[in-house]
Short mmCIF file of C-alpha atoms and ligand atoms in Angstrom, two decimals:
data_model
loop_
_atom_site.label_atom_id
_atom_site.label_comp_id
_atom_site.label_asym_id
_atom_site.label_seq_id
_atom_site.Cartn_x
_atom_site.Cartn_y
_atom_site.Cartn_z
CA MET A 1 -11.43 8.54 -23.10
CA LYS A 2 -11.34 4.98 -24.26
CA PRO A 3 -7.17 3.74 -24.21
CA ALA A 4 -4.79 3.07 -27.02
CA PRO A 5 -5.00 -0.33 -28.61
CA PHE A 6 -3.26 -3.30 -26.68
CA ARG A 7 -3.11 -6.56 -26.95
CA TYR A 8 -5.09 -9.19 -24.24
CA HIS A 9 -3.04 -12.06 -22.91
CA ARG A 10 -4.97 -14.13 -20.03
CA ALA A 11 -2.03 -15.93 -17.67
CA ARG A 12 -2.58 -19.30 -16.71
CA ASP A 13 0.08 -20.29 -14.23
CA VAL A 14 2.43 -17.29 -12.48
CA GLU A 15 5.61 -19.23 -14.81
CA GLY A 16 3.61 -18.45 -17.62
CA ALA A 17 2.57 -14.81 -16.77
CA THR A 18 6.46 -13.99 -15.98
CA THR A 19 7.85 -15.57 -19.13
CA LEU A 20 5.55 -13.87 -21.39
CA LEU A 21 6.47 -10.60 -19.41
CA ALA A 22 10.22 -11.72 -20.41
CA GLU A 23 9.20 -12.12 -23.84
CA LEU A 24 7.36 -9.20 -24.26
CA GLY A 25 9.08 -6.31 -22.14
CA ASP A 26 8.76 -2.97 -21.48
CA GLU A 27 5.83 -3.14 -23.66
CA ALA A 28 3.83 -5.16 -21.19
CA LYS A 29 1.72 -4.40 -18.12
CA VAL A 30 0.40 -6.66 -15.78
CA ILE A 31 -3.44 -6.38 -15.17
CA ALA A 32 -4.90 -7.40 -11.71
CA GLY A 33 -7.90 -5.71 -10.55
CA GLY A 34 -7.46 -2.97 -13.00
CA GLN A 35 -8.58 0.36 -10.67
CA SER A 36 -5.62 2.04 -11.00
CA LEU A 37 -3.83 0.69 -14.65
CA VAL A 38 -7.11 0.73 -16.57
CA ALA A 39 -7.83 4.75 -15.52
CA MET A 40 -4.25 5.69 -16.47
CA MET A 41 -4.82 3.82 -19.80
CA ASN A 42 -7.79 5.59 -20.60
CA PHE A 43 -6.57 9.10 -19.62
CA ARG A 44 -3.32 7.66 -21.75
CA LEU A 45 -1.42 8.13 -19.33
CA ALA A 46 -0.55 4.63 -19.83
CA ARG A 47 -0.20 3.01 -23.32
CA PRO A 48 1.28 -0.52 -23.13
CA ALA A 49 0.89 -2.31 -26.11
CA HIS A 50 0.34 -5.55 -24.39
CA LEU A 51 -1.67 -6.79 -21.06
CA VAL A 52 -0.83 -9.79 -19.15
CA ASP A 53 -4.34 -10.65 -17.06
CA ILE A 54 -3.38 -12.33 -13.65
CA ALA A 55 -6.67 -12.09 -12.41
CA GLY A 56 -7.37 -15.60 -12.54
CA LEU A 57 -4.64 -16.97 -11.01
CA ARG A 58 -5.98 -18.53 -7.49
CA GLU A 59 -2.71 -18.90 -6.04
CA LEU A 60 -2.34 -15.71 -5.65
CA ASP A 61 -5.14 -15.06 -3.43
CA HIS A 62 -4.52 -16.21 0.10
CA LEU A 63 -4.76 -15.05 3.51
CA GLY A 64 -3.28 -16.10 6.71
CA VAL A 65 -1.07 -16.65 9.27
CA GLY A 66 2.47 -18.06 8.42
CA ALA A 67 4.49 -20.38 10.63
CA GLU A 68 6.30 -17.41 12.48
CA GLY A 69 2.98 -15.61 13.30
CA GLY A 70 3.45 -13.04 10.32
CA LEU A 71 0.99 -12.31 7.89
CA ARG A 72 0.55 -13.74 4.42
CA ILE A 73 -0.93 -11.87 1.90
CA GLY A 74 -1.69 -13.21 -1.88
CA ALA A 75 -1.32 -10.05 -4.23
CA LEU A 76 -4.71 -11.08 -5.39
CA THR A 77 -6.42 -10.83 -2.39
CA THR A 78 -8.63 -8.06 -2.64
CA HIS A 79 -9.16 -4.87 -0.05
CA HIS A 80 -12.64 -6.31 0.22
CA THR A 81 -11.54 -9.87 1.74
CA VAL A 82 -9.18 -8.06 3.94
CA GLU A 83 -11.67 -6.02 5.39
CA ASN A 84 -14.22 -8.43 6.03
CA ALA A 85 -11.54 -11.06 7.71
CA GLN A 86 -12.20 -12.73 10.64
CA ARG A 87 -9.74 -12.65 13.77
CA HIS A 88 -8.60 -15.73 13.36
CA SER A 89 -7.48 -15.46 9.69
CA LEU A 90 -5.78 -12.26 9.66
CA GLY A 91 -4.44 -13.29 13.10
CA ALA A 92 -4.02 -11.07 16.61
CA GLY A 93 -2.60 -7.93 16.74
CA PHE A 94 -3.13 -6.83 12.88
CA ASP A 95 -6.67 -4.97 13.22
CA VAL A 96 -4.52 -2.23 11.72
CA ILE A 97 -4.28 -3.72 8.49
CA ARG A 98 -8.08 -4.63 8.43
CA ASP A 99 -9.19 -1.21 9.59
CA ALA A 100 -7.01 0.77 7.25
CA MET A 101 -9.08 -0.74 4.20
CA ALA A 102 -12.19 1.21 5.55
CA TRP A 103 -9.92 4.40 3.82
CA ILE A 104 -9.75 3.26 0.15
CA GLY A 105 -11.68 4.21 -2.19
CA HIS A 106 -15.57 2.95 -2.07
CA LEU A 107 -16.79 -0.59 -2.06
CA PRO A 108 -16.84 -1.49 -5.84
CA ILE A 109 -13.14 -0.53 -5.90
CA ARG A 110 -12.67 -2.36 -2.61
CA THR A 111 -13.86 -5.62 -4.14
CA ARG A 112 -12.24 -5.38 -7.10
CA GLY A 113 -8.97 -3.47 -6.28
CA THR A 114 -6.21 -5.80 -4.91
CA VAL A 115 -3.12 -5.72 -2.60
CA GLY A 116 -0.47 -6.82 -4.99
CA GLY A 117 -1.92 -3.95 -7.35
CA SER A 118 -1.66 -1.23 -4.73
CA ILE A 119 1.62 -1.73 -3.59
CA ALA A 120 2.71 -2.42 -7.32
CA HIS A 121 1.24 1.08 -8.17
CA GLY A 122 3.31 2.46 -5.62
CA ASP A 123 1.38 5.70 -4.78
CA SER A 124 2.85 7.51 -2.06
CA THR A 125 -0.57 7.97 -0.26
CA ALA A 126 -2.01 4.68 -0.50
CA GLU A 127 -2.81 2.57 2.38
CA TRP A 128 -1.20 -0.47 1.94
CA CYS A 129 2.38 1.00 0.59
CA LEU A 130 1.81 3.17 3.87
CA LEU A 131 1.49 0.21 6.05
CA ALA A 132 4.32 -2.35 4.59
CA VAL A 133 6.72 0.77 5.10
CA LEU A 134 5.41 1.40 8.50
CA LEU A 135 5.40 -2.50 9.65
CA ASP A 136 8.78 -3.17 7.71
CA ALA A 137 6.53 -5.79 5.40
CA GLU A 138 8.43 -8.13 2.89
CA ILE A 139 7.16 -7.88 -0.98
CA VAL A 140 7.97 -11.35 -2.35
CA VAL A 141 8.30 -10.77 -6.32
CA ARG A 142 8.92 -13.65 -9.00
CA SER A 143 10.06 -13.87 -12.50
CA PRO A 144 11.59 -16.77 -14.40
CA ARG A 145 15.04 -16.28 -12.55
CA GLY A 146 12.86 -17.08 -9.42
CA PRO A 147 11.60 -15.74 -6.75
CA ARG A 148 12.89 -12.86 -4.62
CA ARG A 149 11.90 -10.47 -1.20
CA ILE A 150 12.36 -7.11 -0.94
CA PRO A 151 12.17 -5.30 2.62
CA ALA A 152 9.21 -2.41 1.93
CA GLY A 153 11.76 0.03 2.74
CA GLU A 154 13.98 -0.83 -0.31
CA PHE A 155 10.64 -1.03 -2.56
CA PHE A 156 9.24 2.10 -2.86
CA HIS A 157 11.65 4.38 -5.41
CA GLY A 158 9.88 7.37 -6.21
CA TYR A 159 6.20 8.33 -7.69
CA TYR A 160 4.64 4.91 -8.58
CA THR A 161 8.11 3.77 -9.30
CA THR A 162 8.94 0.77 -7.88
CA ALA A 163 11.87 -1.99 -7.33
CA LEU A 164 9.75 -4.10 -9.50
CA GLU A 165 11.41 -5.36 -13.28
CA PRO A 166 9.45 -5.72 -16.19
CA ASP A 167 9.80 -9.60 -16.21
CA GLU A 168 8.59 -9.78 -12.50
CA ILE A 169 5.22 -10.43 -10.84
CA LEU A 170 4.36 -9.50 -6.75
CA THR A 171 3.40 -12.55 -5.31
CA GLU A 172 2.75 -12.04 -1.67
CA ILE A 173 3.19 -9.63 0.81
CA VAL A 174 4.51 -10.44 4.19
CA PHE A 175 3.94 -8.64 7.48
CA PRO A 176 6.40 -10.55 9.67
CA ARG A 177 4.84 -9.11 13.56
CA PRO A 178 1.63 -8.19 14.65
CA ALA A 179 1.36 -4.83 15.77
CA PRO A 180 -0.87 -4.59 18.83
CA HIS A 181 -0.77 -0.93 19.21
CA ALA A 182 -1.03 0.68 15.87
CA ALA A 183 -3.36 2.85 14.14
CA LEU A 184 -3.71 4.38 10.57
CA THR A 185 -5.68 7.80 10.26
CA GLU A 186 -5.53 10.12 7.62
CA PHE A 187 -7.33 13.03 5.49
CA ALA A 188 -9.24 13.48 2.29
CA GLU A 189 -11.53 16.28 1.04
CA ARG A 190 -14.17 13.45 0.45
CA ARG A 191 -14.51 10.29 1.98
CA GLY A 192 -13.51 7.54 -0.62
CA ASP A 193 -10.59 10.29 -2.06
CA PHE A 194 -6.84 9.21 -1.79
CA ALA A 195 -5.33 11.03 1.32
CA ILE A 196 -3.93 14.24 0.87
CA VAL A 197 -2.06 13.40 4.31
CA ALA A 198 -1.77 9.79 5.85
CA ALA A 199 -0.17 9.06 8.89
CA ALA A 200 0.44 5.47 10.54
CA VAL A 201 1.80 4.57 13.88
CA ASP A 202 2.89 1.34 15.83
CA LEU A 203 3.52 1.81 19.44
CA ASP A 204 6.02 -0.10 21.75
CA ALA A 205 3.59 0.01 24.66
CA ASP A 206 3.85 -1.33 28.23
CA GLY A 207 0.24 -1.13 29.84
CA ALA A 208 0.08 3.03 28.94
CA ALA A 209 3.62 3.24 29.16
CA VAL A 210 4.98 4.24 26.25
CA ARG A 211 8.74 2.92 25.32
CA GLY A 212 8.76 4.21 21.54
CA GLY A 213 6.93 3.11 18.32
CA ARG A 214 7.30 3.76 14.55
CA VAL A 215 5.96 6.35 12.64
CA ALA A 216 5.31 6.86 8.96
CA LEU A 217 3.46 9.31 6.55
CA GLY A 218 2.02 9.10 3.28
CA GLY A 219 1.21 11.81 1.08
CA VAL A 220 4.59 14.58 2.15
CA ALA A 221 7.05 12.78 -0.43
CA ALA A 222 7.28 10.77 -3.34
CA MET A 223 6.63 7.54 -1.24
CA PRO A 224 5.99 6.81 2.38
CA VAL A 225 8.59 7.53 4.61
CA ARG A 226 9.12 6.95 8.22
CA VAL A 227 9.86 9.88 10.06
CA PRO A 228 13.30 8.89 12.38
CA GLU A 229 12.99 12.19 14.44
CA ALA A 230 9.32 11.52 15.66
CA GLU A 231 10.55 8.58 16.90
CA ALA A 232 13.18 9.57 18.79
CA ALA A 233 10.66 11.71 20.45
CA LEU A 234 8.62 8.94 21.67
CA ALA A 235 11.69 7.14 22.56
CA ALA A 236 12.79 9.90 24.94
CA GLY A 237 9.41 9.70 26.48
CA GLY A 238 7.78 13.04 24.89
CA SER A 239 3.80 13.63 24.45
CA PHE A 240 2.00 12.43 21.29
CA ARG A 241 2.19 15.74 20.82
CA ASP A 242 6.28 16.27 20.83
CA CYS A 243 6.08 13.29 18.72
CA ALA A 244 3.65 14.84 15.89
CA GLU A 245 5.33 18.26 16.35
CA ALA A 246 8.82 16.53 15.67
CA ALA A 247 7.43 14.67 12.73
CA ALA A 248 6.14 18.03 10.75
CA ALA A 249 9.26 19.66 11.82
CA ALA A 250 11.36 17.14 10.16
CA VAL A 251 9.66 16.78 6.69
CA ASP A 252 9.49 18.93 3.59
CA PRO A 253 6.33 18.06 1.74
CA PRO A 254 5.88 19.53 -1.43
CA GLY A 255 3.00 21.77 -2.27
CA ASP A 256 0.57 21.29 -4.74
CA ALA A 257 -3.08 21.78 -5.70
CA ASN A 258 -4.51 19.61 -2.95
CA GLY A 259 -3.05 21.41 0.01
CA SER A 260 0.22 24.00 0.30
CA THR A 261 3.31 23.22 2.56
CA ARG A 262 2.04 24.68 5.53
CA TYR A 263 -1.50 22.74 5.14
CA ARG A 264 0.53 19.31 4.92
CA LYS A 265 2.69 20.14 8.18
CA HIS A 266 -0.52 21.08 9.46
CA LEU A 267 -2.64 17.94 8.57
CA ILE A 268 0.92 15.70 10.10
CA ARG A 269 0.43 17.32 13.36
CA THR A 270 -3.15 16.52 14.09
CA LEU A 271 -3.16 13.32 12.30
CA VAL A 272 -0.08 12.01 14.02
CA GLU A 273 -1.00 12.82 17.64
CA ARG A 274 -4.68 11.29 16.58
CA ALA A 275 -2.79 7.73 15.34
CA CYS A 276 -0.81 7.74 18.44
CA GLU A 277 -3.97 8.09 20.29
CA GLU A 278 -5.88 5.58 18.62
CA ALA A 279 -3.35 3.26 18.63
CA MET A 280 -3.31 3.49 22.61
CA SER A 281 -6.90 2.82 22.50
CA ARG A 282 -6.69 -0.16 21.29
P1 LIG B 1 -4.51 -2.49 -11.40
O1 LIG B 1 -4.96 -1.33 -11.55
O2 LIG B 1 -4.66 -4.00 -11.89
O3 LIG B 1 -2.65 -2.31 -11.55
C1 LIG B 1 -1.88 -1.21 -11.09
C2 LIG B 1 -0.42 -1.59 -11.16
O4 LIG B 1 0.14 -2.35 -10.99
C3 LIG B 1 -0.25 -1.44 -12.73
O5 LIG B 1 1.01 -1.20 -13.21
C4 LIG B 1 -0.19 -3.24 -12.92
O6 LIG B 1 0.68 -3.45 -13.92
C5 LIG B 1 0.77 -3.34 -12.12
N1 LIG B 1 0.23 -4.83 -10.77
C6 LIG B 1 -1.14 -5.05 -10.63
N2 LIG B 1 -0.93 -5.99 -9.85
C7 LIG B 1 0.44 -6.36 -9.88
C8 LIG B 1 1.22 -7.42 -10.12
N3 LIG B 1 0.82 -9.16 -9.12
N4 LIG B 1 2.37 -8.27 -10.10
C9 LIG B 1 3.19 -6.90 -10.44
N5 LIG B 1 2.47 -5.88 -10.88
C10 LIG B 1 1.26 -5.72 -10.57
N6 LIG B 1 -5.98 3.13 -3.32
C11 LIG B 1 -5.91 3.40 -1.91
O7 LIG B 1 -4.77 3.04 -1.58
N7 LIG B 1 -6.45 4.50 -1.97
C12 LIG B 1 -7.61 5.46 -1.67
O8 LIG B 1 -8.08 6.23 -1.35
C13 LIG B 1 -7.79 4.74 -3.10
N8 LIG B 1 -9.14 5.66 -3.81
C14 LIG B 1 -9.82 5.20 -4.99
C15 LIG B 1 -10.38 5.95 -5.55
C16 LIG B 1 -11.09 5.37 -7.05
C17 LIG B 1 -11.87 6.36 -7.40
C18 LIG B 1 -10.40 4.73 -7.80
C19 LIG B 1 -10.43 4.66 -9.13
C20 LIG B 1 -9.21 4.22 -7.23
C21 LIG B 1 -8.33 4.34 -5.89
N9 LIG B 1 -7.61 3.20 -5.50
C22 LIG B 1 -7.54 3.55 -4.05
C23 LIG B 1 -6.58 2.77 -6.23
C24 LIG B 1 -7.17 0.97 -5.76
O9 LIG B 1 -7.16 0.83 -4.50
C25 LIG B 1 -6.64 0.04 -6.68
O10 LIG B 1 -7.01 -0.98 -6.07
C26 LIG B 1 -5.07 -0.45 -6.77
O11 LIG B 1 -4.51 0.98 -6.44
C27 LIG B 1 -4.37 -0.90 -7.92
O12 LIG B 1 -4.99 -2.07 -7.85
P2 LIG B 1 -5.23 -3.17 -8.76
O13 LIG B 1 -5.73 -5.15 -8.64
O14 LIG B 1 -6.59 -2.56 -9.11
O15 LIG B 1 -4.34 -2.93 -10.05
#
């Protein structure tokens, strides 16, 4: 299928792009790597009358450690750039982010797809969305009214729905602190497919002793979720198996063509325990 007709606009800078978006309102969509949007347009699931292409805005393509030790990633940074980043540009303790890239699609998709596009798209199983929720990232957006910073926990509102306003561009994502004992793992029927369920953990460990941690899941609700019950099991000194059982008991994933509720709960048990073990082996 081919997309419905649209007018193409190439943005020269962020200010020009947001001004244009404000003028065009709901009729317009930003396009970055095009890896999700073009498919949706071809299937006529999206019919924007205008596309504002931001791919040329080099100011949004950056990756580096900020003044307070957090990791700042420009919206146009590709998955592939992060996957290949050297340790010094990524910062110590962010291995979970680099390693998670291998789960995203295939090389051509990772070469064109962007971090900002992934987060703005808001797929509940997307690795970037899950990492953002797990590590309490801040999403930085800009509009003609100026910039604003949105905690990841408030950014995702539902299936493919986020806090972004029609005239806002996502400019940067900030991961505030290193996560040396964190891991993300998932299950998909074929390598490169979106996950059926994805699990990510960030453990607070002193040597081999785990004092607590964060647990987040993708593919179990309309958006990635933290699981306080599983985190409580860790804080109470429970085993990784206890934590995984608590996670499976706490959520009620919808069943669909990719897997029933029962199957997803089975995946949660396996994947949370596996993520905990991988996190401790770092
Ligand atoms: P686009 O497709 O250009 O845009 C996506 C959406 O975000 C649009 O609504 C657009 O308006 C909006 N948008 C883009 N950038 C901005 C911005 N800076 N500010 C505001 N809005 C913006 N992703 C995964 O996470 N995991 C996978 O396993 C995976 N597998 C894939 C397999 C296939 C076969 C394909 C085709 C894609 C897959 N993807 C997967 C999606 C891929 O990661 C995309 O890169 C990503 O979802 C969107 O990034 P993009 O730059 O291509 O965004």
